mmCIF file of C-alpha atoms in Angstrom:
data_model
loop_
_atom_site.group_PDB
_atom_site.id
_atom_site.type_symbol
_atom_site.label_atom_id
_atom_site.label_comp_id
_atom_site.label_asym_id
_atom_site.label_seq_id
_atom_site.Cartn_x
_atom_site.Cartn_y
_atom_site.Cartn_z
ATOM 1 C CA MET A 1 -19.241 9.141 17.115
ATOM 2 C CA ALA A 2 -21.483 8.215 14.185
ATOM 3 C CA GLY A 3 -22.256 9.765 10.839
ATOM 4 C CA THR A 4 -23.122 9.164 7.210
ATOM 5 C CA SER A 5 -21.108 9.390 4.019
ATOM 6 C CA THR A 6 -22.410 9.716 0.476
ATOM 7 C CA ILE A 7 -20.137 8.593 -2.348
ATOM 8 C CA ASN A 8 -20.669 8.644 -6.088
ATOM 9 C CA THR A 9 -19.763 5.141 -7.283
ATOM 10 C CA GLY A 10 -19.199 5.983 -10.950
ATOM 11 C CA LEU A 11 -16.006 6.690 -12.859
ATOM 12 C CA PHE A 12 -14.462 10.149 -12.440
ATOM 13 C CA ILE A 13 -13.405 11.385 -15.875
ATOM 14 C CA ASN A 14 -12.806 14.912 -17.118
ATOM 15 C CA GLY A 15 -14.029 16.554 -13.936
ATOM 16 C CA ALA A 16 -17.311 14.638 -13.585
ATOM 17 C CA PHE A 17 -18.671 11.335 -12.352
ATOM 18 C CA VAL A 18 -19.894 9.283 -15.301
ATOM 19 C CA LYS A 19 -21.304 5.858 -16.011
ATOM 20 C CA PRO A 20 -19.019 3.398 -17.804
ATOM 21 C CA VAL A 21 -19.621 2.493 -21.434
ATOM 22 C CA ASP A 22 -21.365 -0.601 -20.114
ATOM 23 C CA PRO A 23 -23.644 0.943 -17.458
ATOM 24 C CA ASP A 24 -24.440 -2.461 -15.977
ATOM 25 C CA ALA A 25 -20.786 -3.366 -15.326
ATOM 26 C CA THR A 26 -20.186 -3.292 -11.589
ATOM 27 C CA ILE A 27 -17.872 -4.649 -8.906
ATOM 28 C CA GLU A 28 -19.178 -5.598 -5.470
ATOM 29 C CA VAL A 29 -17.332 -3.986 -2.555
ATOM 30 C CA VAL A 30 -17.494 -6.140 0.577
ATOM 31 C CA ASN A 31 -16.950 -5.372 4.268
ATOM 32 C CA PRO A 32 -14.169 -7.793 5.336
ATOM 33 C CA VAL A 33 -15.279 -7.675 8.968
ATOM 34 C CA THR A 34 -18.713 -9.089 8.144
ATOM 35 C CA GLY A 35 -18.307 -10.529 4.645
ATOM 36 C CA LYS A 36 -21.384 -8.559 3.581
ATOM 37 C CA LEU A 37 -21.884 -6.204 0.644
ATOM 38 C CA ILE A 38 -21.183 -2.519 1.216
ATOM 39 C CA THR A 39 -22.040 -1.290 -2.275
ATOM 40 C CA PRO A 40 -21.479 -2.050 -5.942
ATOM 41 C CA VAL A 41 -19.274 0.406 -7.864
ATOM 42 C CA SER A 42 -18.991 0.975 -11.595
ATOM 43 C CA ALA A 43 -16.434 -1.129 -13.455
ATOM 44 C CA GLY A 44 -14.580 0.533 -16.297
ATOM 45 C CA SER A 45 -13.267 -0.970 -19.516
ATOM 46 C CA LYS A 46 -10.479 -0.291 -22.010
ATOM 47 C CA THR A 47 -12.837 2.072 -23.812
ATOM 48 C CA ASP A 48 -13.478 4.033 -20.615
ATOM 49 C CA LEU A 49 -9.745 4.255 -20.043
ATOM 50 C CA ASP A 50 -9.233 5.636 -23.552
ATOM 51 C CA VAL A 51 -11.712 8.411 -22.783
ATOM 52 C CA ALA A 52 -9.927 9.196 -19.523
ATOM 53 C CA VAL A 53 -6.509 9.280 -21.202
ATOM 54 C CA ASP A 54 -7.758 11.649 -23.904
ATOM 55 C CA ALA A 55 -9.165 13.953 -21.206
ATOM 56 C CA ALA A 56 -5.896 13.829 -19.266
ATOM 57 C CA LEU A 57 -3.810 14.535 -22.372
ATOM 58 C CA LYS A 58 -5.989 17.493 -23.341
ATOM 59 C CA ALA A 59 -5.720 18.934 -19.830
ATOM 60 C CA TYR A 60 -1.956 18.475 -19.861
ATOM 61 C CA LYS A 61 -1.627 20.420 -23.092
ATOM 62 C CA THR A 62 -4.099 23.203 -22.248
ATOM 63 C CA THR A 63 -4.663 23.823 -18.526
ATOM 64 C CA TRP A 64 -1.917 21.947 -16.649
ATOM 65 C CA GLY A 65 1.642 20.827 -17.312
ATOM 66 C CA LEU A 66 3.807 23.697 -18.538
ATOM 67 C CA LYS A 67 0.691 25.884 -18.864
ATOM 68 C CA THR A 68 0.385 26.181 -15.070
ATOM 69 C CA SER A 69 2.975 27.537 -12.661
ATOM 70 C CA GLY A 70 4.390 25.414 -9.889
ATOM 71 C CA ALA A 71 3.144 27.943 -7.354
ATOM 72 C CA HIS A 72 -0.440 27.510 -8.586
ATOM 73 C CA ARG A 73 -0.170 23.729 -8.537
ATOM 74 C CA GLY A 74 1.075 23.975 -4.961
ATOM 75 C CA ARG A 75 -1.909 26.112 -3.949
ATOM 76 C CA LEU A 76 -4.340 23.532 -5.321
ATOM 77 C CA LEU A 77 -2.571 20.687 -3.532
ATOM 78 C CA ASN A 78 -2.751 22.657 -0.281
ATOM 79 C CA LYS A 79 -6.450 23.284 -0.862
ATOM 80 C CA LEU A 80 -7.035 19.554 -1.411
ATOM 81 C CA ALA A 81 -5.148 18.853 1.823
ATOM 82 C CA ASP A 82 -7.372 21.289 3.709
ATOM 83 C CA LEU A 83 -10.538 19.695 2.335
ATOM 84 C CA LEU A 84 -9.308 16.207 3.235
ATOM 85 C CA GLU A 85 -8.325 17.244 6.758
ATOM 86 C CA ALA A 86 -11.744 18.830 7.310
ATOM 87 C CA ARG A 87 -13.300 15.406 6.579
ATOM 88 C CA LYS A 88 -10.614 13.255 8.161
ATOM 89 C CA ASP A 89 -13.008 11.296 10.394
ATOM 90 C CA GLU A 90 -15.246 10.447 7.451
ATOM 91 C CA PHE A 91 -12.321 9.239 5.340
ATOM 92 C CA SER A 92 -10.891 7.282 8.282
ATOM 93 C CA ALA A 93 -14.242 5.566 8.795
ATOM 94 C CA LEU A 94 -14.518 4.695 5.097
ATOM 95 C CA GLU A 95 -11.003 3.238 5.085
ATOM 96 C CA SER A 96 -11.750 1.223 8.208
ATOM 97 C CA LEU A 97 -15.038 -0.034 6.769
ATOM 98 C CA ASN A 98 -13.596 -1.023 3.402
ATOM 99 C CA VAL A 99 -10.242 -2.490 4.498
ATOM 100 C CA GLY A 100 -11.238 -3.826 7.922
ATOM 101 C CA LYS A 101 -8.388 -2.160 9.820
ATOM 102 C CA SER A 102 -8.946 -0.320 13.079
ATOM 103 C CA PHE A 103 -10.296 3.215 13.027
ATOM 104 C CA PHE A 104 -7.232 4.240 15.029
ATOM 105 C CA GLY A 105 -4.884 2.854 12.372
ATOM 106 C CA ALA A 106 -6.928 4.308 9.522
ATOM 107 C CA SER A 107 -6.910 7.722 11.187
ATOM 108 C CA ALA A 108 -3.115 7.731 11.289
ATOM 109 C CA GLU A 109 -3.028 6.862 7.590
ATOM 110 C CA ILE A 110 -5.449 9.644 6.625
ATOM 111 C CA LYS A 111 -3.340 12.106 8.605
ATOM 112 C CA SER A 112 -0.317 11.063 6.566
ATOM 113 C CA CYS A 113 -2.353 11.726 3.405
ATOM 114 C CA TYR A 114 -3.108 15.387 3.996
ATOM 115 C CA GLU A 115 0.362 15.924 5.406
ATOM 116 C CA GLY A 116 1.809 14.295 2.275
ATOM 117 C CA LEU A 117 -0.223 16.595 0.039
ATOM 118 C CA ARG A 118 1.199 19.607 1.872
ATOM 119 C CA TYR A 119 4.733 18.273 1.612
ATOM 120 C CA TYR A 120 4.539 17.987 -2.168
ATOM 121 C CA ALA A 121 2.681 21.291 -2.440
ATOM 122 C CA GLY A 122 5.828 22.849 -1.017
ATOM 123 C CA TRP A 123 7.947 21.215 -3.726
ATOM 124 C CA ALA A 124 5.746 22.291 -6.633
ATOM 125 C CA ASP A 125 7.596 25.568 -7.304
ATOM 126 C CA LYS A 126 11.055 24.191 -6.500
ATOM 127 C CA ASN A 127 11.403 21.611 -9.246
ATOM 128 C CA GLN A 128 13.945 23.462 -11.362
ATOM 129 C CA GLY A 129 16.693 22.805 -13.872
ATOM 130 C CA LYS A 130 20.285 24.048 -13.806
ATOM 131 C CA THR A 131 22.427 26.457 -15.748
ATOM 132 C CA VAL A 132 26.036 25.353 -16.306
ATOM 133 C CA GLU A 133 28.534 28.009 -17.444
ATOM 134 C CA THR A 134 31.034 26.038 -19.537
ATOM 135 C CA ASN A 135 33.136 29.140 -20.338
ATOM 136 C CA ASP A 136 32.633 32.882 -20.741
ATOM 137 C CA GLN A 137 31.223 32.430 -24.257
ATOM 138 C CA LYS A 138 28.521 29.827 -23.731
ATOM 139 C CA PHE A 139 26.485 27.922 -21.213
ATOM 140 C CA ALA A 140 24.393 24.745 -21.045
ATOM 141 C CA TYR A 141 21.138 24.344 -19.230
ATOM 142 C CA THR A 142 18.772 21.590 -18.151
ATOM 143 C CA ARG A 143 15.004 21.842 -17.978
ATOM 144 C CA ARG A 144 12.773 19.515 -16.012
ATOM 145 C CA GLU A 145 9.594 18.657 -17.883
ATOM 146 C CA PRO A 146 6.595 16.511 -16.897
ATOM 147 C CA TYR A 147 6.022 13.091 -18.426
ATOM 148 C CA GLY A 148 2.495 14.073 -19.456
ATOM 149 C CA VAL A 149 -0.100 11.469 -18.486
ATOM 150 C CA VAL A 150 0.852 9.231 -15.542
ATOM 151 C CA GLY A 151 -0.964 5.980 -14.772
ATOM 152 C CA ALA A 152 -1.195 5.069 -11.072
ATOM 153 C CA ILE A 153 -2.207 1.496 -10.196
ATOM 154 C CA VAL A 154 -2.840 1.085 -6.480
ATOM 155 C CA ALA A 155 -2.909 -1.874 -4.073
ATOM 156 C CA TRP A 156 -5.694 -2.593 -1.596
ATOM 157 C CA ASN A 157 -3.904 -2.604 1.760
ATOM 158 C CA PHE A 158 -3.333 1.168 2.165
ATOM 159 C CA PRO A 159 -5.741 2.531 -0.450
ATOM 160 C CA LEU A 160 -5.707 6.287 0.065
ATOM 161 C CA SER A 161 -2.139 6.492 1.368
ATOM 162 C CA LEU A 162 -0.836 4.811 -1.779
ATOM 163 C CA ILE A 163 -2.927 7.073 -4.008
ATOM 164 C CA ILE A 164 -1.546 10.210 -2.358
ATOM 165 C CA MET A 165 2.034 8.877 -2.566
ATOM 166 C CA LYS A 166 1.588 8.643 -6.331
ATOM 167 C CA LEU A 167 -0.833 11.489 -7.045
ATOM 168 C CA ALA A 168 0.796 14.320 -5.093
ATOM 169 C CA PRO A 169 4.310 14.250 -6.634
ATOM 170 C CA ALA A 170 2.870 13.680 -10.113
ATOM 171 C CA LEU A 171 0.599 16.731 -9.830
ATOM 172 C CA ALA A 172 3.267 18.875 -8.191
ATOM 173 C CA THR A 173 5.585 18.320 -11.159
ATOM 174 C CA GLY A 174 2.905 19.104 -13.745
ATOM 175 C CA ASN A 175 1.633 15.688 -14.799
ATOM 176 C CA THR A 176 -1.975 14.680 -15.231
ATOM 177 C CA VAL A 177 -3.002 11.392 -13.658
ATOM 178 C CA ILE A 178 -5.163 8.329 -14.289
ATOM 179 C CA ILE A 179 -5.780 6.421 -11.044
ATOM 180 C CA LYS A 180 -6.903 2.811 -10.953
ATOM 181 C CA PRO A 181 -7.769 2.030 -7.343
ATOM 182 C CA SER A 182 -7.930 -1.557 -6.223
ATOM 183 C CA GLU A 183 -11.243 -3.136 -7.150
ATOM 184 C CA VAL A 184 -11.347 -4.475 -3.573
ATOM 185 C CA THR A 185 -10.962 -1.125 -1.761
ATOM 186 C CA PRO A 186 -12.068 1.793 -3.983
ATOM 187 C CA LEU A 187 -14.233 3.795 -1.563
ATOM 188 C CA THR A 188 -11.790 6.437 -0.310
ATOM 189 C CA ALA A 189 -10.542 7.009 -3.867
ATOM 190 C CA LEU A 190 -14.078 7.809 -4.969
ATOM 191 C CA ALA A 191 -14.639 10.004 -1.927
ATOM 192 C CA LEU A 192 -11.419 11.880 -2.737
ATOM 193 C CA ALA A 193 -12.628 12.418 -6.311
ATOM 194 C CA GLY A 194 -15.552 14.356 -4.844
ATOM 195 C CA LEU A 195 -13.050 16.962 -3.597
ATOM 196 C CA PHE A 196 -11.076 17.584 -6.803
ATOM 197 C CA ASN A 197 -13.418 20.160 -8.331
ATOM 198 C CA GLU A 198 -13.861 21.972 -5.029
ATOM 199 C CA ALA A 199 -10.082 22.186 -4.702
ATOM 200 C CA GLY A 200 -9.952 23.874 -8.116
ATOM 201 C CA PHE A 201 -8.278 21.263 -10.323
ATOM 202 C CA PRO A 202 -9.203 21.728 -14.005
ATOM 203 C CA PRO A 203 -11.236 18.957 -15.658
ATOM 204 C CA GLY A 204 -9.109 16.063 -16.865
ATOM 205 C CA VAL A 205 -6.151 16.681 -14.568
ATOM 206 C CA ILE A 206 -7.155 13.821 -12.244
ATOM 207 C CA ASN A 207 -9.229 10.863 -13.428
ATOM 208 C CA ILE A 208 -10.292 7.716 -11.563
ATOM 209 C CA VAL A 209 -11.228 4.579 -13.468
ATOM 210 C CA ASN A 210 -12.449 1.723 -11.271
ATOM 211 C CA GLY A 211 -12.087 -1.726 -12.725
ATOM 212 C CA LEU A 212 -10.379 -5.078 -12.668
ATOM 213 C CA GLY A 213 -6.611 -5.206 -12.886
ATOM 214 C CA ALA A 214 -6.736 -7.613 -15.807
ATOM 215 C CA ILE A 215 -8.816 -5.081 -17.768
ATOM 216 C CA VAL A 216 -8.133 -1.496 -16.669
ATOM 217 C CA GLY A 217 -4.694 -2.144 -15.186
ATOM 218 C CA ALA A 218 -3.600 -4.005 -18.311
ATOM 219 C CA ALA A 219 -4.956 -1.230 -20.527
ATOM 220 C CA ILE A 220 -2.987 1.409 -18.586
ATOM 221 C CA SER A 221 0.199 -0.646 -18.918
ATOM 222 C CA ALA A 222 -0.162 -0.979 -22.688
ATOM 223 C CA HIS A 223 -1.517 2.504 -23.511
ATOM 224 C CA SER A 224 0.722 4.406 -25.906
ATOM 225 C CA LYS A 225 -0.381 7.854 -24.671
ATOM 226 C CA ILE A 226 0.608 7.221 -21.051
ATOM 227 C CA GLY A 227 4.202 8.241 -20.397
ATOM 228 C CA LYS A 228 4.812 6.801 -16.968
ATOM 229 C CA ILE A 229 3.354 4.154 -14.647
ATOM 230 C CA THR A 230 3.641 3.950 -10.894
ATOM 231 C CA PHE A 231 2.484 0.659 -9.379
ATOM 232 C CA THR A 232 2.237 -0.885 -5.927
ATOM 233 C CA GLY A 233 1.383 -4.566 -5.722
ATOM 234 C CA SER A 234 2.690 -8.047 -6.316
ATOM 235 C CA THR A 235 5.933 -8.980 -8.034
ATOM 236 C CA LEU A 236 4.008 -11.102 -10.548
ATOM 237 C CA VAL A 237 1.865 -8.169 -11.685
ATOM 238 C CA GLY A 238 4.889 -5.874 -11.630
ATOM 239 C CA ARG A 239 6.581 -8.101 -14.211
ATOM 240 C CA LYS A 240 3.495 -7.963 -16.445
ATOM 241 C CA ILE A 241 3.434 -4.166 -16.221
ATOM 242 C CA MET A 242 7.102 -3.943 -17.211
ATOM 243 C CA GLU A 243 6.526 -6.244 -20.171
ATOM 244 C CA ALA A 244 3.503 -4.312 -21.421
ATOM 245 C CA SER A 245 5.218 -0.961 -20.899
ATOM 246 C CA ALA A 246 8.258 -2.085 -22.852
ATOM 247 C CA ALA A 247 6.198 -3.607 -25.640
ATOM 248 C CA SER A 248 4.080 -0.470 -26.122
ATOM 249 C CA ASN A 249 6.008 2.804 -25.815
ATOM 250 C CA LEU A 250 8.856 2.125 -23.347
ATOM 251 C CA LYS A 251 7.119 3.903 -20.484
ATOM 252 C CA SER A 252 9.053 4.947 -17.430
ATOM 253 C CA VAL A 253 7.981 2.531 -14.678
ATOM 254 C CA ASN A 254 8.159 2.759 -10.882
ATOM 255 C CA LEU A 255 7.419 -0.484 -9.034
ATOM 256 C CA GLU A 256 6.858 -0.977 -5.300
ATOM 257 C CA LEU A 257 6.549 -4.737 -4.937
ATOM 258 C CA GLY A 258 6.419 -7.343 -2.204
ATOM 259 C CA GLY A 259 8.885 -8.364 0.460
ATOM 260 C CA LYS A 260 9.807 -11.176 2.832
ATOM 261 C CA ASN A 261 11.350 -9.259 5.672
ATOM 262 C CA PRO A 262 13.398 -10.690 8.555
ATOM 263 C CA ASN A 263 13.681 -9.633 12.170
ATOM 264 C CA ILE A 264 16.945 -10.790 13.758
ATOM 265 C CA ILE A 265 16.863 -11.073 17.553
ATOM 266 C CA PHE A 266 20.114 -11.582 19.433
ATOM 267 C CA ASP A 267 20.770 -13.079 22.865
ATOM 268 C CA ASP A 268 21.235 -9.664 24.470
ATOM 269 C CA ALA A 269 17.900 -8.302 23.259
ATOM 270 C CA ASN A 270 15.275 -6.978 25.645
ATOM 271 C CA ILE A 271 12.758 -9.787 25.171
ATOM 272 C CA GLU A 272 9.755 -7.711 26.178
ATOM 273 C CA GLN A 273 10.591 -5.077 23.580
ATOM 274 C CA ALA A 274 11.546 -7.682 20.979
ATOM 275 C CA VAL A 275 8.183 -9.407 21.350
ATOM 276 C CA LYS A 276 6.269 -6.123 21.338
ATOM 277 C CA TRP A 277 7.823 -4.746 18.166
ATOM 278 C CA SER A 278 8.025 -8.062 16.340
ATOM 279 C CA ALA A 279 4.303 -8.604 16.948
ATOM 280 C CA MET A 280 3.507 -5.074 15.789
ATOM 281 C CA GLY A 281 5.668 -5.420 12.704
ATOM 282 C CA LEU A 282 4.111 -8.719 11.720
ATOM 283 C CA PHE A 283 0.472 -8.641 12.794
ATOM 284 C CA TYR A 284 -0.453 -5.016 12.031
ATOM 285 C CA ASN A 285 -3.234 -5.053 9.436
ATOM 286 C CA ALA A 286 -3.220 -8.865 9.746
ATOM 287 C CA GLY A 287 0.201 -9.037 8.101
ATOM 288 C CA GLN A 288 -1.087 -7.372 4.931
ATOM 289 C CA THR A 289 1.865 -5.027 4.534
ATOM 290 C CA CYS A 290 4.904 -5.278 2.278
ATOM 291 C CA TYR A 291 7.188 -4.548 5.244
ATOM 292 C CA ALA A 292 5.760 -7.207 7.573
ATOM 293 C CA GLY A 293 8.549 -8.965 9.479
ATOM 294 C CA THR A 294 7.347 -12.501 8.838
ATOM 295 C CA ARG A 295 10.700 -14.301 9.293
ATOM 296 C CA LEU A 296 11.895 -14.116 12.885
ATOM 297 C CA TYR A 297 15.508 -15.265 13.319
ATOM 298 C CA VAL A 298 16.157 -15.739 17.038
ATOM 299 C CA GLN A 299 19.520 -16.567 18.580
ATOM 300 C CA GLU A 300 19.521 -19.861 20.472
ATOM 301 C CA GLY A 301 20.203 -18.364 23.905
ATOM 302 C CA VAL A 302 16.827 -16.575 23.985
ATOM 303 C CA TYR A 303 14.960 -18.735 21.478
ATOM 304 C CA ASP A 304 12.783 -20.648 23.953
ATOM 305 C CA THR A 305 11.929 -17.553 25.986
ATOM 306 C CA PHE A 306 11.098 -15.505 22.909
ATOM 307 C CA VAL A 307 8.936 -18.253 21.417
ATOM 308 C CA GLU A 308 6.996 -18.598 24.663
ATOM 309 C CA HIS A 309 6.235 -14.893 24.971
ATOM 310 C CA PHE A 310 5.641 -14.298 21.256
ATOM 311 C CA SER A 311 3.204 -17.227 21.156
ATOM 312 C CA ALA A 312 1.286 -15.750 24.083
ATOM 313 C CA ALA A 313 1.058 -12.404 22.275
ATOM 314 C CA ALA A 314 -0.237 -14.083 19.124
ATOM 315 C CA LYS A 315 -2.856 -16.076 21.023
ATOM 316 C CA GLY A 316 -4.041 -12.908 22.736
ATOM 317 C CA LEU A 317 -4.638 -11.181 19.405
ATOM 318 C CA ALA A 318 -7.018 -13.959 18.346
ATOM 319 C CA TYR A 319 -9.416 -12.729 21.031
ATOM 320 C CA ALA A 320 -9.022 -9.031 20.146
ATOM 321 C CA VAL A 321 -11.139 -9.140 16.999
ATOM 322 C CA GLY A 322 -14.419 -7.530 16.105
ATOM 323 C CA ASP A 323 -15.703 -4.045 15.430
ATOM 324 C CA PRO A 324 -12.849 -1.977 13.927
ATOM 325 C CA PHE A 325 -14.319 1.114 15.571
ATOM 326 C CA ALA A 326 -13.966 -0.395 19.056
ATOM 327 C CA PRO A 327 -10.774 0.663 20.887
ATOM 328 C CA THR A 328 -10.172 -2.912 22.103
ATOM 329 C CA THR A 329 -9.965 -4.393 18.591
ATOM 330 C CA GLN A 330 -6.392 -5.214 17.573
ATOM 331 C CA HIS A 331 -6.572 -8.033 15.019
ATOM 332 C CA ALA A 332 -7.863 -7.205 11.547
ATOM 333 C CA PRO A 333 -9.453 -9.511 8.980
ATOM 334 C CA LEU A 334 -7.999 -10.447 5.622
ATOM 335 C CA VAL A 335 -9.322 -8.046 3.028
ATOM 336 C CA SER A 336 -11.344 -10.568 1.000
ATOM 337 C CA GLN A 337 -12.366 -14.185 0.658
ATOM 338 C CA MET A 338 -9.767 -14.559 -2.096
ATOM 339 C CA GLN A 339 -7.001 -13.324 0.184
ATOM 340 C CA LEU A 340 -8.179 -15.575 3.016
ATOM 341 C CA ASP A 341 -8.094 -18.597 0.703
ATOM 342 C CA ARG A 342 -4.605 -17.633 -0.455
ATOM 343 C CA VAL A 343 -3.252 -17.406 3.097
ATOM 344 C CA MET A 344 -4.891 -20.685 4.100
ATOM 345 C CA THR A 345 -3.178 -22.323 1.121
ATOM 346 C CA TYR A 346 0.194 -21.197 2.514
ATOM 347 C CA ILE A 347 -0.692 -22.519 5.967
ATOM 348 C CA GLU A 348 -1.578 -25.917 4.499
ATOM 349 C CA SER A 349 1.670 -25.842 2.528
ATOM 350 C CA GLY A 350 3.641 -25.293 5.731
ATOM 351 C CA LYS A 351 1.966 -28.227 7.421
ATOM 352 C CA ASN A 352 2.383 -30.488 4.406
ATOM 353 C CA ASP A 353 6.073 -29.591 4.106
ATOM 354 C CA GLY A 354 6.711 -30.708 7.688
ATOM 355 C CA ALA A 355 6.931 -27.413 9.581
ATOM 356 C CA THR A 356 5.614 -27.392 13.167
ATOM 357 C CA LEU A 357 2.372 -25.434 13.525
ATOM 358 C CA LEU A 358 2.846 -23.938 16.976
ATOM 359 C CA VAL A 359 -0.006 -21.431 17.154
ATOM 360 C CA GLY A 360 -3.149 -20.757 15.133
ATOM 361 C CA GLY A 361 -3.550 -21.970 11.582
ATOM 362 C CA LYS A 362 -7.326 -21.828 11.398
ATOM 363 C CA ARG A 363 -10.068 -19.508 10.240
ATOM 364 C CA LEU A 364 -11.799 -17.908 13.200
ATOM 365 C CA GLU A 365 -15.336 -19.205 13.712
ATOM 366 C CA ARG A 366 -17.150 -15.931 13.204
ATOM 367 C CA GLU A 367 -18.385 -13.803 10.316
ATOM 368 C CA GLY A 368 -15.841 -12.037 8.158
ATOM 369 C CA PHE A 369 -12.441 -13.033 6.816
ATOM 370 C CA PHE A 370 -10.465 -13.596 10.024
ATOM 371 C CA ILE A 371 -7.561 -16.019 10.422
ATOM 372 C CA GLU A 372 -5.893 -16.813 13.723
ATOM 373 C CA PRO A 373 -2.423 -15.308 14.173
ATOM 374 C CA THR A 374 -0.234 -18.221 13.129
ATOM 375 C CA ILE A 375 3.302 -19.306 14.065
ATOM 376 C CA PHE A 376 5.440 -22.024 12.480
ATOM 377 C CA THR A 377 8.705 -23.397 13.860
ATOM 378 C CA GLU A 378 11.083 -26.151 12.715
ATOM 379 C CA THR A 379 11.078 -24.879 9.158
ATOM 380 C CA LYS A 380 13.543 -25.389 6.309
ATOM 381 C CA PRO A 381 14.877 -22.676 3.973
ATOM 382 C CA GLU A 382 13.319 -24.229 0.885
ATOM 383 C CA MET A 383 9.761 -24.168 2.277
ATOM 384 C CA LYS A 384 7.290 -21.811 0.583
ATOM 385 C CA ILE A 385 6.303 -20.281 3.918
ATOM 386 C CA VAL A 386 9.946 -19.269 4.435
ATOM 387 C CA LYS A 387 10.664 -18.046 0.892
ATOM 388 C CA GLU A 388 7.452 -16.450 -0.360
ATOM 389 C CA GLU A 389 5.449 -13.430 0.742
ATOM 390 C CA ILE A 390 2.248 -14.664 2.386
ATOM 391 C CA PHE A 391 0.569 -11.306 3.076
ATOM 392 C CA GLY A 392 -1.241 -12.599 6.118
ATOM 393 C CA PRO A 393 -0.755 -13.097 9.882
ATOM 394 C CA VAL A 394 1.720 -15.960 9.517
ATOM 395 C CA ALA A 395 5.188 -16.053 11.123
ATOM 396 C CA VAL A 396 8.085 -18.461 10.890
ATOM 397 C CA ILE A 397 10.530 -18.504 13.814
ATOM 398 C CA ILE A 398 14.009 -19.783 12.988
ATOM 399 C CA LYS A 399 16.803 -20.504 15.469
ATOM 400 C CA PHE A 400 20.406 -19.505 14.769
ATOM 401 C CA SER A 401 23.609 -19.891 16.763
ATOM 402 C CA THR A 402 26.236 -17.291 15.866
ATOM 403 C CA GLU A 403 26.205 -13.756 14.570
ATOM 404 C CA GLU A 404 28.057 -14.951 11.474
ATOM 405 C CA GLY A 405 25.266 -17.426 10.844
ATOM 406 C CA ALA A 406 22.706 -14.638 11.018
ATOM 407 C CA ASP A 407 24.444 -12.771 8.199
ATOM 408 C CA THR A 408 23.026 -15.338 5.784
ATOM 409 C CA TYR A 409 19.522 -14.080 6.473
ATOM 410 C CA ILE A 410 20.035 -10.337 6.345
ATOM 411 C CA LEU A 411 17.947 -8.642 3.691
ATOM 412 C CA ALA A 412 16.731 -5.226 4.845
ATOM 413 C CA PRO A 413 16.264 -6.580 8.372
ATOM 414 C CA ILE A 414 15.261 -5.165 11.697
ATOM 415 C CA ILE A 415 17.983 -6.162 14.164
ATOM 416 C CA ILE A 416 16.974 -6.228 17.812
ATOM 417 C CA ASP A 417 19.722 -6.324 20.394
ATOM 418 C CA ASP A 418 21.195 -4.289 23.258
ATOM 419 C CA ILE A 419 21.280 -0.714 21.927
ATOM 420 C CA VAL A 420 24.203 0.057 24.226
ATOM 421 C CA HIS A 421 26.341 -2.204 22.043
ATOM 422 C CA PRO A 422 24.979 -1.661 18.488
ATOM 423 C CA ARG A 423 26.111 -4.033 15.796
ATOM 424 C CA GLY A 424 27.690 -2.699 12.625
ATOM 425 C CA ASN A 425 27.111 -4.021 9.130
#
């Protein structure tokens, strides 16, 4: 199946695509599978953000917020879901092209987007306060009110999914929204903006300002007219957002930050299933997920067997690269040259610190930003590759002896053992 997609690459402010204040300011969007330019998009500035915030605040006070019923907001969210579903293949292809992940994986994500819109559409008229009868002479009541303007700053690994996770509940509860998509993966955000007017949203309710995090993201964090921020990204940037929010107007802040997740595999585990799900949990999207199980703690009785089979699975993925639209492609690229360089720095750190590089560790000799699935053993707890989130296809496998010893490593883990004898916490 083939087709074409036309996207306006400007800023979406007050119901229209516009040029930024500096019309020559652009960001190059690159295909991570080939390393070649897809298209430049407009890059906004603090001044552009100010315009967007004023439009959002005006809409909140006049055509949205408490001026619009929850039932009506729900209808518009359902309409947006219908429009997105009707173009699901186009959006899946754009996500695959821009992020480098398989079309199959992108399709599942787009499905979750229009289903998520419908879920929150159902909540739009059910967000209610309470009446408390204190005695027969008086009562107290609570009223739920929107924040006003919400700033949504989105990561690059699940671009549209993360936008919908932030946009849908904010709209359902009467807020207007400023979205800053990642400068690396903005295409599906811009395509979605092309549906807002058709869905019936008033001008200014949803605004999209492309731009660099250090410029537009920082301006959102410090803006005194924005009442809430929702952010997905690194812990380092999350700290900066909290600082700026506190220093400006004490915004409410939601942060979804990184992780360093363990899988714990016991002697009685089904090794075939343990390898299958550990590989999926780690190498999906080339390890560029906050829930990637990059620390594999394996009990000594099955350690050698697990390492043998897991290594074979990792080596096989190195040959399953290429066109993300091909059904045989399983291993994705890193999203950018910057991310590739970052992951390679961690791999060099592991080698320099004395860990054993068992599998991979190199950039694949082909176009694009591909790194071999990589496995380290013989690590130490203080090593960076054990402690820090790498956000790439890099695993550390650590041997342990007793169940009590494994308790040291448990932090939101996946525990794989014989399900007939589940282990309690």
